[in-house]
XYZ file of C-alpha atoms in Angstrom:
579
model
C 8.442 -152.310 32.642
C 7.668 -151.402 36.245
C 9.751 -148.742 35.727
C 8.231 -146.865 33.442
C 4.886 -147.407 34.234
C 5.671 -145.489 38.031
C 7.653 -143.069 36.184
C 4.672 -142.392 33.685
C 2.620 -142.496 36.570
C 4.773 -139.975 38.696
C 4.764 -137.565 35.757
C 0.883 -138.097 35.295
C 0.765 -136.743 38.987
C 2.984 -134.430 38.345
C 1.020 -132.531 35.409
C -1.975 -133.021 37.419
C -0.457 -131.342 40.493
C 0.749 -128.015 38.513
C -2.518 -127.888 36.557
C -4.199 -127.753 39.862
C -1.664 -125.094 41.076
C -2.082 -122.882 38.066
C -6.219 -123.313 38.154
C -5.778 -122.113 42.102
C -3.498 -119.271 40.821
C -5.730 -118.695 38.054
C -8.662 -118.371 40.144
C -6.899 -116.143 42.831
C -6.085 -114.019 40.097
C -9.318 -113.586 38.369
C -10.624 -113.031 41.518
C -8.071 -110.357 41.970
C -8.294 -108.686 38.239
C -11.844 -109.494 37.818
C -14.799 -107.358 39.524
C -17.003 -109.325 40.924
C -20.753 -107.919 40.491
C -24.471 -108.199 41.834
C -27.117 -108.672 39.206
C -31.027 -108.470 38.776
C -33.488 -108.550 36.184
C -35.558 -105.797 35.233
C -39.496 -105.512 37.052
C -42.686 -104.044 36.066
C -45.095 -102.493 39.245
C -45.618 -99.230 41.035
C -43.539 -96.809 42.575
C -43.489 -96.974 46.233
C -42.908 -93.399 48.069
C -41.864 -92.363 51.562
C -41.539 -89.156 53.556
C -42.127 -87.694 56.580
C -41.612 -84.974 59.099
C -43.052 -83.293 62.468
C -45.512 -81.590 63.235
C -47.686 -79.771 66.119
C -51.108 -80.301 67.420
C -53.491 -76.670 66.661
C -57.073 -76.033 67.183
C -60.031 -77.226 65.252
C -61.058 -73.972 65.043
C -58.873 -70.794 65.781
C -60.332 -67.242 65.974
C -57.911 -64.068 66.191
C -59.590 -61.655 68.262
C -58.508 -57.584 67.074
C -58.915 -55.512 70.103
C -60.307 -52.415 69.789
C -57.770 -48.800 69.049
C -57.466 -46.378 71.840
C -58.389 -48.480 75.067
C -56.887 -49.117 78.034
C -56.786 -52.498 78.858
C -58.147 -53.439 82.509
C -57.615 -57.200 82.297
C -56.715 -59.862 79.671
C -56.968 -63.610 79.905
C -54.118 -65.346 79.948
C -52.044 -67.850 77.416
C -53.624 -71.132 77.869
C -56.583 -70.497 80.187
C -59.656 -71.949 79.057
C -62.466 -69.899 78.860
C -65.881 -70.604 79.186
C -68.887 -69.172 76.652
C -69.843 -66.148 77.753
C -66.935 -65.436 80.029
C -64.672 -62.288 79.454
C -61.807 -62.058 77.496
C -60.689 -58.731 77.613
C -61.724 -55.800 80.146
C -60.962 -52.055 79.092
C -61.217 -49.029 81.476
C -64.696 -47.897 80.966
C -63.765 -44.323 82.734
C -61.329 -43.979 79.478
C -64.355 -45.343 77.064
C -66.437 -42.476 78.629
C -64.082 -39.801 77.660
C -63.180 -41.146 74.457
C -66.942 -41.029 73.850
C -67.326 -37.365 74.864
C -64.162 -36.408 72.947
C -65.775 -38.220 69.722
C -69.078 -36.344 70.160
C -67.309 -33.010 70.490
C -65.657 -33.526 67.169
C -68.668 -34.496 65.721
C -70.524 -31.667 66.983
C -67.452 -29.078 65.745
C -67.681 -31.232 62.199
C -71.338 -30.419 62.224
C -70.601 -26.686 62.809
C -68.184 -26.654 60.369
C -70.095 -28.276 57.966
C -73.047 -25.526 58.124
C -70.256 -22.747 57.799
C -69.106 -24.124 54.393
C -73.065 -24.497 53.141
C -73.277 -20.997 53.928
C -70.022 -20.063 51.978
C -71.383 -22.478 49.296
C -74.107 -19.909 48.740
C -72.105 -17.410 47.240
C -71.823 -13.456 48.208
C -74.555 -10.733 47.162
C -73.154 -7.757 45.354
C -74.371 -5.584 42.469
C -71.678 -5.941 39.587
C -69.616 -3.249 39.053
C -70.293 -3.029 35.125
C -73.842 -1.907 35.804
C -72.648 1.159 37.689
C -69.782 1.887 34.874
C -72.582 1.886 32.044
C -74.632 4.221 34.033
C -71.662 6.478 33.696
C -71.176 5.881 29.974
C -74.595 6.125 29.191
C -74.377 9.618 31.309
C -71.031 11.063 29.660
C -72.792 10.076 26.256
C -75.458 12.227 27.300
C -73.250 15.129 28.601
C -71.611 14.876 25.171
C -74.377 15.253 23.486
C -75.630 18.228 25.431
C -71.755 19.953 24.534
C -72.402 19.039 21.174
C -75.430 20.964 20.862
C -74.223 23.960 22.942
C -71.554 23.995 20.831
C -73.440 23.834 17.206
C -75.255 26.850 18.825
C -72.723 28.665 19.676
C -71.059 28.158 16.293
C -74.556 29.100 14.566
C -74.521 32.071 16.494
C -70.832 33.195 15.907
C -71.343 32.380 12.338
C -74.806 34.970 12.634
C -72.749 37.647 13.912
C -69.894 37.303 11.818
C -72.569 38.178 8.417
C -75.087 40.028 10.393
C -73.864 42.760 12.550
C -70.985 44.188 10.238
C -73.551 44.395 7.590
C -75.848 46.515 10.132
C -72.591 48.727 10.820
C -72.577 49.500 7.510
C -75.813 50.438 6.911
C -76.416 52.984 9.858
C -73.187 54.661 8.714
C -74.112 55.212 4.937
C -77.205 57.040 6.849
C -75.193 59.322 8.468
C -73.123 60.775 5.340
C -76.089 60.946 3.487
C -77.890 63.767 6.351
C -74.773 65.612 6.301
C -73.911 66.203 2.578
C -74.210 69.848 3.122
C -70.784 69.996 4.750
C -67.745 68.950 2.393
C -65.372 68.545 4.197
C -67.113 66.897 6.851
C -68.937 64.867 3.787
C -64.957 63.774 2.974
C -64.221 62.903 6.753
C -67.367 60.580 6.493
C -66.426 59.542 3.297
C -62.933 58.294 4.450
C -64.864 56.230 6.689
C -66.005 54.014 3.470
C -63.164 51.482 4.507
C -65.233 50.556 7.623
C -66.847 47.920 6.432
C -63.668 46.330 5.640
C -62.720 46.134 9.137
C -64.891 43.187 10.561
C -63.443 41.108 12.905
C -59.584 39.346 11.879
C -59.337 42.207 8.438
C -56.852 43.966 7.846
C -57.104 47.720 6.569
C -53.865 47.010 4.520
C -52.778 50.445 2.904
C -54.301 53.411 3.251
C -56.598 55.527 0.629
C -54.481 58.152 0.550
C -55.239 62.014 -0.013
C -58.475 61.859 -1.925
C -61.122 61.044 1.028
C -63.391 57.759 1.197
C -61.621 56.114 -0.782
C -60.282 52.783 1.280
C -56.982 51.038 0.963
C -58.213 48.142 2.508
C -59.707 44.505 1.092
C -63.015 43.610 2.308
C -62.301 40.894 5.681
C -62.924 37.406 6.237
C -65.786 37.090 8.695
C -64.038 34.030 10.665
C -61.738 34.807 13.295
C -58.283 34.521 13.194
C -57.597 35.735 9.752
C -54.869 38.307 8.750
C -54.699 39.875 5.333
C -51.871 42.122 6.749
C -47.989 41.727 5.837
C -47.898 42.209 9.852
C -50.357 40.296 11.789
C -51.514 39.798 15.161
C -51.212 36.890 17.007
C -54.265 37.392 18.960
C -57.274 36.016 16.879
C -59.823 39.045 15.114
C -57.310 41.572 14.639
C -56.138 43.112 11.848
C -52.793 45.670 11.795
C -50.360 47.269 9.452
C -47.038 47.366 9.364
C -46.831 48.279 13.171
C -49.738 46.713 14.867
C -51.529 46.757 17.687
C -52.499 44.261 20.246
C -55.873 45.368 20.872
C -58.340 42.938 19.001
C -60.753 44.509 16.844
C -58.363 47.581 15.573
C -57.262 48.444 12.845
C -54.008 51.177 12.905
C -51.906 52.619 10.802
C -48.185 53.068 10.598
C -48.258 55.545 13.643
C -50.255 53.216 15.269
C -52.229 55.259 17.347
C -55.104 54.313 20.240
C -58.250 53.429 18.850
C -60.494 55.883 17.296
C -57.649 58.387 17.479
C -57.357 61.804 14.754
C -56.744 59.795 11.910
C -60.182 57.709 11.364
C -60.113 55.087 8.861
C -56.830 54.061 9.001
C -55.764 56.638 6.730
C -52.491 58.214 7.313
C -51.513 61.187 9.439
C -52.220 64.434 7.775
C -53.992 63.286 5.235
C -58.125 63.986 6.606
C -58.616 67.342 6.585
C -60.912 68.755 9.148
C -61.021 65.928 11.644
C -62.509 66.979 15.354
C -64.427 65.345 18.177
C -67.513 67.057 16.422
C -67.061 65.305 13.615
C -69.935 62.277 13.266
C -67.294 60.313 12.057
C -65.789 59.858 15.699
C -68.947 57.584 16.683
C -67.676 54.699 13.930
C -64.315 53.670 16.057
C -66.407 53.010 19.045
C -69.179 50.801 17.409
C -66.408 48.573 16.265
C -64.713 47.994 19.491
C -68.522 47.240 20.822
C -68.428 44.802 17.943
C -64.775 43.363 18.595
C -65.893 42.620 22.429
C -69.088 41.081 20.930
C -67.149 38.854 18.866
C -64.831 37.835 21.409
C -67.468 36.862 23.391
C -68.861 35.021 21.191
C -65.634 33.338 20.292
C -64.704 32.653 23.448
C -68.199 30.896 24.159
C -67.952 29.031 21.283
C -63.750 27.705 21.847
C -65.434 27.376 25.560
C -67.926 25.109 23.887
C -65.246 23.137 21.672
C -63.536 22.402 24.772
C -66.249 21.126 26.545
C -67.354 19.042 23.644
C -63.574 17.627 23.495
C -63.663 17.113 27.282
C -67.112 15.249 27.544
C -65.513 12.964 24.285
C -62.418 12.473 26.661
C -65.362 11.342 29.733
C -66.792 9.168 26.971
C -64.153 7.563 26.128
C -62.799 6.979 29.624
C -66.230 5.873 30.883
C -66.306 3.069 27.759
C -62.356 1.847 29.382
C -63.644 2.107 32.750
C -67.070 -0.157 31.432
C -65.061 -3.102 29.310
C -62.404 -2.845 32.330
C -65.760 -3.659 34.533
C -67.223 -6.185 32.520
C -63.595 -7.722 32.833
C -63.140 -7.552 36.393
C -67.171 -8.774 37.063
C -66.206 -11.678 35.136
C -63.004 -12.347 36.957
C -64.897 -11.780 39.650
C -67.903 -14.334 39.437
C -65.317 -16.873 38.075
C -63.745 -16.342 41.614
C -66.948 -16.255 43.321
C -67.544 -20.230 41.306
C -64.406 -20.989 42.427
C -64.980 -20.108 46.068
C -68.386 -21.843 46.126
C -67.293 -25.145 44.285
C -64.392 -24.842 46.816
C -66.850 -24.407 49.682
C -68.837 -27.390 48.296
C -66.045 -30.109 47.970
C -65.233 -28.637 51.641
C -68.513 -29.690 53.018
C -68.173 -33.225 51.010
C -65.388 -33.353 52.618
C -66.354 -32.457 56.176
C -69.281 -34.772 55.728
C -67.212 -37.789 54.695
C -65.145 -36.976 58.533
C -68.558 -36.657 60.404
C -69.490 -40.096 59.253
C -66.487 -41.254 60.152
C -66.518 -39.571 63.444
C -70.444 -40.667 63.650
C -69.471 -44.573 63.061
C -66.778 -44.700 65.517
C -68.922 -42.846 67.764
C -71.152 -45.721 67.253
C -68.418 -48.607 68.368
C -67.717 -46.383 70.963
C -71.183 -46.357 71.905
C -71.609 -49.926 71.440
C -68.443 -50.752 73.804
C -70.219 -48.754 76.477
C -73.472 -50.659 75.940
C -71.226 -54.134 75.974
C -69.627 -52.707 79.442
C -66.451 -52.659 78.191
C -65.389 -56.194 77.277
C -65.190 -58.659 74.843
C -66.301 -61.867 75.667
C -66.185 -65.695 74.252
C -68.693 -66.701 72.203
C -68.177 -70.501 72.718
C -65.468 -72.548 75.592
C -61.911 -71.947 73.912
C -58.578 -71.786 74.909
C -56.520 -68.959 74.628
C -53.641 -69.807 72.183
C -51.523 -66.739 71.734
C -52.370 -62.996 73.566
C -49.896 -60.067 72.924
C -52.444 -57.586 75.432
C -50.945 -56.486 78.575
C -52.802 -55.148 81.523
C -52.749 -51.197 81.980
C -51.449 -50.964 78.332
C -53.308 -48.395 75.569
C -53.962 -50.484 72.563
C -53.023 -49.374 69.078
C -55.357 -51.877 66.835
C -52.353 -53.897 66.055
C -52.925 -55.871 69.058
C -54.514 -59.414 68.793
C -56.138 -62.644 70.889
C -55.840 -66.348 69.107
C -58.636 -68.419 70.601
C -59.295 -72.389 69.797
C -62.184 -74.498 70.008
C -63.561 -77.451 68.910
C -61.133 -79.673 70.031
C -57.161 -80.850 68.526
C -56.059 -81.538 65.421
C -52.560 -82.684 63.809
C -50.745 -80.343 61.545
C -47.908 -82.062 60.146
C -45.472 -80.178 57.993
C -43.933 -81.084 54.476
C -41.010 -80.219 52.611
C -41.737 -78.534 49.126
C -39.992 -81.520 47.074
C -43.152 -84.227 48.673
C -45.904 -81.950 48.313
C -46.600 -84.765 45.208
C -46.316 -87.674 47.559
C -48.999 -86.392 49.794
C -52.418 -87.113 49.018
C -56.173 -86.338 51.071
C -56.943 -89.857 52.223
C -53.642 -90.976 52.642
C -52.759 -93.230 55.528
C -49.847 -91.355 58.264
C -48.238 -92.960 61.041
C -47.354 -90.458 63.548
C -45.760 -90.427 67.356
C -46.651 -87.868 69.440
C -44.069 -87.735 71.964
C -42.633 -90.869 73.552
C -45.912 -92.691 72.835
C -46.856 -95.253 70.656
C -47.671 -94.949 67.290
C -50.262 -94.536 65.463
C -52.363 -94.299 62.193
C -54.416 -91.364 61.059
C -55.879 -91.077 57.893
C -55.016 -87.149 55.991
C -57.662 -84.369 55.752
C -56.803 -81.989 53.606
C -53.662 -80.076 52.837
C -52.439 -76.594 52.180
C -50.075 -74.204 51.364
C -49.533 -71.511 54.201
C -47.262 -68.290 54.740
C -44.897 -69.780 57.087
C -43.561 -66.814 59.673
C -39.957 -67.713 59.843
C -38.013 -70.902 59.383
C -39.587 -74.163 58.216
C -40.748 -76.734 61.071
C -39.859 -80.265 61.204
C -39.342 -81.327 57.654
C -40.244 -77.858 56.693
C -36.504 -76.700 58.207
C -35.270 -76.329 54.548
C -33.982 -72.838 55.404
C -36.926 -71.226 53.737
C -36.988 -67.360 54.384
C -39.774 -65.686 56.497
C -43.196 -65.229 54.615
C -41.733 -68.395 52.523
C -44.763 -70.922 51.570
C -45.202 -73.582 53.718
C -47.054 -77.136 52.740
C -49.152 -78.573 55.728
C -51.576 -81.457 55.721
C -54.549 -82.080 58.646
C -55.792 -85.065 60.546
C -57.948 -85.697 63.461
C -56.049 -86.457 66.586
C -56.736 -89.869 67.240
C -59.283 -90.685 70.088
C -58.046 -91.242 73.728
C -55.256 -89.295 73.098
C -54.540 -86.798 75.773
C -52.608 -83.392 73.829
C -52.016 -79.475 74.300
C -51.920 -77.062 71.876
C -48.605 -77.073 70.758
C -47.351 -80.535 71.130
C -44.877 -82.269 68.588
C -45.631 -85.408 66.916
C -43.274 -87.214 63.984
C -45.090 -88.592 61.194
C -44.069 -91.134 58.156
C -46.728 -91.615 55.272
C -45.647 -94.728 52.653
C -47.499 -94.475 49.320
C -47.575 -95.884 46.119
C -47.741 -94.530 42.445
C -51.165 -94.668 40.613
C -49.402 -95.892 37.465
C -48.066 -99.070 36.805
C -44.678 -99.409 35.000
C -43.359 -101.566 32.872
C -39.818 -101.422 33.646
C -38.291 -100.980 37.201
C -34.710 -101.140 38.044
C -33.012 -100.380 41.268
C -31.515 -96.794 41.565
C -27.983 -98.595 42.247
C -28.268 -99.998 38.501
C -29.246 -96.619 37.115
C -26.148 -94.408 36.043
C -25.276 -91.111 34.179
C -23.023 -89.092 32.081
C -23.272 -86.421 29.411
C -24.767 -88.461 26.651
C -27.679 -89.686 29.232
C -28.934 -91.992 31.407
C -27.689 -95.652 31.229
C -27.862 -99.314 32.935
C -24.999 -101.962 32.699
C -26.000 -105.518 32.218
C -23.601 -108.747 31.723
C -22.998 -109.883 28.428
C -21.147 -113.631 27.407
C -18.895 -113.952 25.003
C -16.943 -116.993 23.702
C -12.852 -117.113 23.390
C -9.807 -119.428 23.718
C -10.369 -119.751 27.398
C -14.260 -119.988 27.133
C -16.876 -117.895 28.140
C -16.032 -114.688 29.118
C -18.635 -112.311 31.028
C -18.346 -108.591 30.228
C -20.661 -104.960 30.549
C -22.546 -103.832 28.303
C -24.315 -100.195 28.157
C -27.900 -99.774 27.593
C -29.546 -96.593 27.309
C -32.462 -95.527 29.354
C -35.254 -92.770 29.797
C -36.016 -92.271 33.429
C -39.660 -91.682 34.037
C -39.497 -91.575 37.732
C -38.141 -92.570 41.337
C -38.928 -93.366 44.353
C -36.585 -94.080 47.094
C -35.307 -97.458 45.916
C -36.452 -97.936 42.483
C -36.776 -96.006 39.101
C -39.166 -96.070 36.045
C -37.896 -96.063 32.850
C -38.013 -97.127 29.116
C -35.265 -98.653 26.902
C -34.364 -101.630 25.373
C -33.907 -104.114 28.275
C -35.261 -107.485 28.191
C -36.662 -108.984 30.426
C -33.607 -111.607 30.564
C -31.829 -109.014 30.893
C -28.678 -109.177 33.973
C -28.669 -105.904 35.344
C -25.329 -104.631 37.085
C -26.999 -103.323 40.216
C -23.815 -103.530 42.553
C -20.192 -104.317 42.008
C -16.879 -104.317 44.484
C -15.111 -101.976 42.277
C -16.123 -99.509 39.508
C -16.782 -101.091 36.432
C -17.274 -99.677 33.296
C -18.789 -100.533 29.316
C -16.382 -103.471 28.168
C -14.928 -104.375 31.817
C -14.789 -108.192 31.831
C -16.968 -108.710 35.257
C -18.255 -112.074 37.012
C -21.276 -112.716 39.103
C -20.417 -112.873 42.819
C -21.530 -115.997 43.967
């Protein structure tokens, strides 16, 4: 009975012994397999931020001082010299402000000249147009055409007067003659064969003869026009009249013979055929009056073609005087356009030169006033000089400047771009400015400024020259002994002005494509008990601060949040709190 009571008692202890065993080794190896995780529950509050940076102590006030173009400089205060109200700044060379003040007023004085020389071409040039002296001569060849006009409408009257007057006075006189000497036959035939006279005006022709019986006349009566030929054979000289051999003598009339004028055979009858013909005969008178009467007629022919010519020629002047006026009125029109042209160029020339002597007439001024001033420029209240790029004996451009501060020191501090939100006016800063202690200042006001090169302190974010640059402003605190130009670090904590309702550490926050997310521990019950595993819970991050972020989902405020873990865990991982 003993017996088996020790042995059910040994194997009692036995079972108990390997259960313990296996717990240890099940422990050990949950510890192993299992990760072992932080947890906390989700918050509600505000967001706390932090930044900070350097910075450099400035001015209150800072004035940049442009010296004036074209000086010498004489003497120039230096970099960090304090100087007093009143005190000089900058000396320039007045012996090179007196000639730049004589060279000014010589320009002006030439502007001035110049000016009066383009008011005077402004005026415009005196001339008498050139049309008025070409209608003078039209209105003159008009009148010289007229005057040929009439000369020759007299000269045709009086060609046309002859033409029907004299030939029938010929004719007349010689009737007379036969009539007183009808005693004598055969003189009474001679004048009788004369009968054909008064066919032989001026450009007839005697055409054939009258043959044997005397006074009879082959001949048609003439035109009285020059220049016409009844002939088979006529002249080309204009009034006469021949056969069939003619003569060139104007005003005859010959036969086939073609003897001189007034020869043996009068008439124009052929030879032979006049009995009794002498130089007695009063018949021989007749050939004579008509040559008088062919050089009449050629006169007057040659006064009127004369006339014709002259009327053609003053037409001609007419004509050429009208070209010679519209070419005129053309060229006087050119001509005062140019002359407009020239004036209005003259004008905007003066504008011009009168814009340049004010110039010259305000810079005279300065000048004047930098004389009267003795030269320098001077501080208007104690400052110290913060920056100077003037160098004694140097000729300034304009381009140079002097950076002055007054009113005591301030603290600049400078911010990166990212906590530019952070910042506020008001805000509370605590800075050290060197090796001191620190200290608390209370923000100003802050800006955005054109930083000239690299960032500064926090600002060192590799911006680019003429990047912006975010600065805030305090007063230096009091008993503080700074320079321009010292460094100081600075740290401002602040808070959000909302209140959340849900805060979780950043630790706990995770993401992957499908969003943000939080793991918290979730119990389940198996064959082995209660079994602690993560579970994914989707959140909306509103925003963070350096240890904490705002956000909305579905967590509980029971809620185990995975914040930390000693291996990566992910959704369904069993996991146990680390005790």
């Amino acid at each position: 009975m003993d017996r088996k009571t020790k042995r059910r008692a040994r194997v009692l202890a036995g079972f108990l012994i390997i259960m313990s065993v296996c717990t240890v080794l099940s422990r050990a190896a949950a510890s192993v397999l299992v990760a072992q995780v932080q947890v906390e529950k989700p918050g509600r509050g505000k967001l706390s931020y932090s930044c900070g940076g350097s910075g450099t102590v400035v001015s209150v006030r800072e004035k940049t001082i442009f010296l004036w173009a074209d000086q010498q400089v004489e003497w120039a205060a230096e970099t960090g010299s304090t100087v007093k109200a009143g005190d000089c700044l900058i000396q320039f060379r007045m012996e090179h402000l007196q000639r730049a003040i004589q060279n000014k007023q010589a320009e002006l004085a030439q502007l001035e000249i110049q000016i009066q020389q383009q008011q005077i071409s402004a005026r415009g040039t005196a001339r008498v147009p050139t049309a008025e002296r070409a209608l003078q001569n039209l209105k003159d060849a008009k009148e010289k055409l007229q005057e040929a006009q009439e000369k020759e409408a007299k000269a045709q009257e009086e060609y046309e007067q002859f033409g029907g007057s004299a030939w029938t006075g010929l004719s007349s006189g010689r009737s007379g003659t036969i009539s007183g000497r009808s005693d004598n036959g055969a003189e009474g035939g001679q004048t009788g064969s004369f009968g054909d006279v008064s066919g032989s005006q001026p450009g007839t022709s005697g055409g054939t003869p009258g043959g044997d019986q005397p006074g009879t006349s082959g001949g048609s009566s003439g035109s009285d026009r020059p220049g016409n030929s009844d002939d088979t054979s006529g002249s080309d000289r204009p009034g006469n009249s021949d056969d069939t051999s003619g003569s060139n003598h104007p005003g005859n009339s010959d036969d086939t013979s073609g003897g001189h004028p007034g020869g043996d055979t009068p008439g124009g009858a052929t030879d032979g055929d006049q009995p009794g013909t002498s130089d007695d005969d009063p018949g021989a008178i007749f050939p004579d009056d008509s040559s008088n009467l062919s050089s009449r007629e050629q006169e007057l022919k040659a006064a009127l073609q004369q006339a014709q010519a002259d009327v053609e020629a003053a037409r001609q002047a007419v004509a050429q005087a009208q070209t010679d006026y519209t070419f005129a009125q053309k060229e006087d029109s050119a001509q005062s356009t140019n002359e407009a042209n020239a004036v209005q160029s003259a004008q905007l020339g003066a504008q011009s030169l009168n814009v340049q002597a004010d110039t010259a007439r305000r810079a005279l001024e300065e000048l004047t006033a930098y004389q009267n001033a003795g030269g320098k420029i001077c501080a208007e209240q104690e400052c110290t000089v913060l920056m100077s790029s003037v160098q004694t004996g140097t000729f300034t451009t304009g381009a140079e400047v002097m950076v002055t501060g007054s009113g005591g020191w301030k603290l600049k501090g400078y911010a990166d771009a990212k906590d530019k939100e952070k910042l506020k006016a008001g805000a509370e800063a605590e800075i050290r400015l060197g090796a001191g202690k620190k200290k608390t200042v209370r923000i100003e006001s802050i800006a955005a400024e054109r930083a000239a090169g690299s960032g500064n302190g926090a600002g060192e974010s590799g911006s680019s020259s003429q990047s912006l640059q975010f600065c805030w402003y305090a007063r230096l605190p009091e008993n503080t002994a700074a320079e321009n130009g010292n460094a100081f670090t600075w740290n401002v904590n602040s808070s959000s002005d909302q209140e959340y309702e849900q805060l979780i550490p950043l630790t706990a926050l995770r993401e992957d494509s499908t969003g943000a997310y939080c793991l918290i521990l979730s119990e389940e019950k198996n064959m082995l008990g209660r079994v602690q595993t993560a579970r994914r819970i989707p959140v909306t991050v509103l925003e963070k601060d350096a240890q904490k972020a705002a956000v909305t989902s579905t967590l509980q405020g029971t809620d185990q949040i995975i914040v930390s873990s000693e291996k990566y865990v992910e959704e369904g991982d069993r996991v146990r709190i680390k005790e």
